[in-house]
Amino acid sequence: MAKKSKGNRVQVILECTEHKDSGMAGTSRYITLKNRKNTPDRLELKKYNPVLKRYTVHREIK
């Protein structure tokens, strides 16, 4: 049997940048999948932050 190769889809964590910089307690994080071949660089999406009650930029963390 052939060895199973690593998949192109990987699980990444997105963390709110504005909440992190504000110094408030807690943080807003989302878990999503990304295709390693199509998006080799870090993912950046606008997602809802329930603590700040608005849409903010969430960046991929390692």
XYZ file of N, CA and C in Angstrom:
186
model
N 0.821 -1.189 0.000
C 0.000 0.000 0.000
C 0.866 1.255 0.000
N 0.417 2.255 -0.723
C 1.152 3.512 -0.788
C 0.898 4.337 0.473
N 1.881 5.149 0.816
C 1.765 6.000 1.994
C 0.794 7.144 1.701
N -0.069 7.446 2.653
C -1.046 8.517 2.478
C -0.331 9.870 2.535
N -0.568 10.713 1.520
C 0.105 12.010 1.472
C -0.658 13.024 2.322
N 0.021 14.097 2.661
C -0.617 15.176 3.414
C -1.647 15.845 2.521
N -2.792 16.160 3.090
C -3.840 16.826 2.326
C -3.516 18.288 2.094
N -4.172 18.867 1.107
C -3.972 20.283 0.812
C -4.781 21.174 1.740
N -5.828 20.626 2.347
C -6.664 21.399 3.265
C -6.116 21.292 4.679
N -5.876 22.455 5.292
C -5.385 22.488 6.666
C -6.306 23.364 7.516
N -6.385 23.040 8.799
C -7.195 23.803 9.731
C -6.374 24.982 10.242
N -6.954 26.194 10.209
C -6.259 27.390 10.679
C -7.129 28.116 11.702
N -6.481 28.899 12.568
C -7.181 29.693 13.574
C -7.074 31.157 13.179
N -8.217 31.848 13.145
C -8.256 33.274 12.845
C -8.501 34.027 14.148
N -7.678 35.048 14.417
C -7.806 35.821 15.656
C -8.025 37.289 15.323
N -8.889 37.942 16.085
C -9.209 39.351 15.865
C -7.996 40.225 16.177
N -7.658 41.135 15.265
C -6.500 42.007 15.459
C -6.854 43.227 16.316
N -8.049 43.780 16.137
C -8.454 44.977 16.883
C -8.655 44.671 18.364
N -9.260 43.544 18.660
C -9.511 43.155 20.050
C -8.188 42.891 20.766
N -7.258 42.272 20.060
C -5.944 41.950 20.630
C -5.187 43.227 20.998
N -5.262 44.251 20.139
C -4.546 45.506 20.362
C -5.205 46.387 21.422
N -6.521 46.211 21.654
C -7.245 47.077 22.584
C -6.914 46.786 24.044
N -6.452 45.563 24.349
C -6.104 45.207 25.720
C -7.279 44.736 26.553
N -8.451 44.587 25.932
C -9.630 44.089 26.645
C -9.460 42.606 26.961
N -10.186 42.142 27.965
C -10.120 40.728 28.343
C -10.767 39.867 27.276
N -10.259 38.639 27.119
C -10.822 37.708 26.141
C -10.322 37.995 24.742
N -10.773 37.183 23.811
C -10.400 37.377 22.410
C -11.432 36.699 21.521
N -11.486 37.103 20.274
C -12.412 36.512 19.309
C -11.608 35.644 18.349
N -11.928 34.347 18.314
C -11.220 33.417 17.431
C -12.206 32.570 16.651
N -11.839 32.280 15.410
C -12.612 31.392 14.546
C -11.688 30.302 14.029
N -12.233 29.098 13.825
C -11.481 27.997 13.227
C -12.081 27.725 11.858
N -11.231 27.635 10.834
C -11.697 27.391 9.477
C -10.669 26.550 8.729
N -11.014 26.141 7.518
C -10.112 25.378 6.663
C -9.644 26.251 5.511
N -8.403 26.029 5.081
C -7.914 26.727 3.892
C -7.148 25.742 3.028
N -7.109 26.020 1.733
C -6.376 25.191 0.790
C -4.940 25.697 0.735
N -4.005 24.827 1.059
C -2.590 25.194 1.128
C -2.027 25.631 -0.225
N -2.507 25.031 -1.313
C -1.981 25.362 -2.651
C -2.521 26.692 -3.164
N -3.812 26.958 -2.951
C -4.420 28.185 -3.464
C -4.053 29.416 -2.642
N -3.901 29.265 -1.332
C -3.575 30.393 -0.460
C -2.376 30.046 0.419
N -1.156 30.145 -0.124
C 0.029 29.801 0.666
C 0.339 30.827 1.761
N -0.076 32.105 1.554
C 0.196 33.121 2.563
C -0.882 33.087 3.652
N -0.726 33.921 4.660
C -1.654 33.932 5.794
C -3.014 34.483 5.388
N -4.047 33.866 5.924
C -5.423 34.219 5.613
C -5.848 35.432 6.433
N -6.641 36.332 5.823
C -7.144 37.522 6.500
C -8.586 37.741 6.056
N -9.525 37.644 6.999
C -10.949 37.769 6.687
C -11.625 38.720 7.660
N -12.729 39.342 7.210
C -13.543 40.152 8.104
C -14.608 39.246 8.698
N -14.606 39.130 10.034
C -15.559 38.284 10.745
C -16.183 39.102 11.873
N -17.317 38.610 12.389
C -18.005 39.305 13.465
C -17.331 39.048 14.806
N -17.107 40.111 15.563
C -16.556 40.007 16.912
C -17.684 40.308 17.894
N -18.164 39.303 18.650
C -19.301 39.521 19.552
C -18.992 40.439 20.739
N -17.739 40.555 21.144
C -17.386 41.431 22.265
C -17.438 42.894 21.827
N -16.869 43.194 20.666
C -16.883 44.560 20.136
C -18.190 44.883 19.415
N -18.981 43.859 19.120
C -20.292 43.978 18.453
C -20.191 44.632 17.080
N -19.174 44.217 16.301
C -19.033 44.697 14.923
C -18.100 43.768 14.157
N -18.024 43.985 12.853
C -17.143 43.188 12.001
C -15.729 43.754 12.066
N -14.757 42.871 12.270
C -13.359 43.279 12.383
C -12.485 42.346 11.547
N -11.232 42.730 11.349
C -10.283 41.922 10.585
C -9.732 40.822 11.487
N -9.822 39.588 11.019
C -9.269 38.432 11.725
C -8.139 37.866 10.877
N -6.961 37.657 11.491
C -5.796 37.128 10.775
C -5.445 35.746 11.283
N -4.859 34.972 10.388
C -4.422 33.615 10.728
C -3.256 33.681 11.705
N -3.326 32.849 12.755
C -2.222 32.754 13.707
C -1.592 31.384 13.586
N -0.364 31.262 14.022
C 0.349 29.984 13.925
C 0.255 29.255 15.234
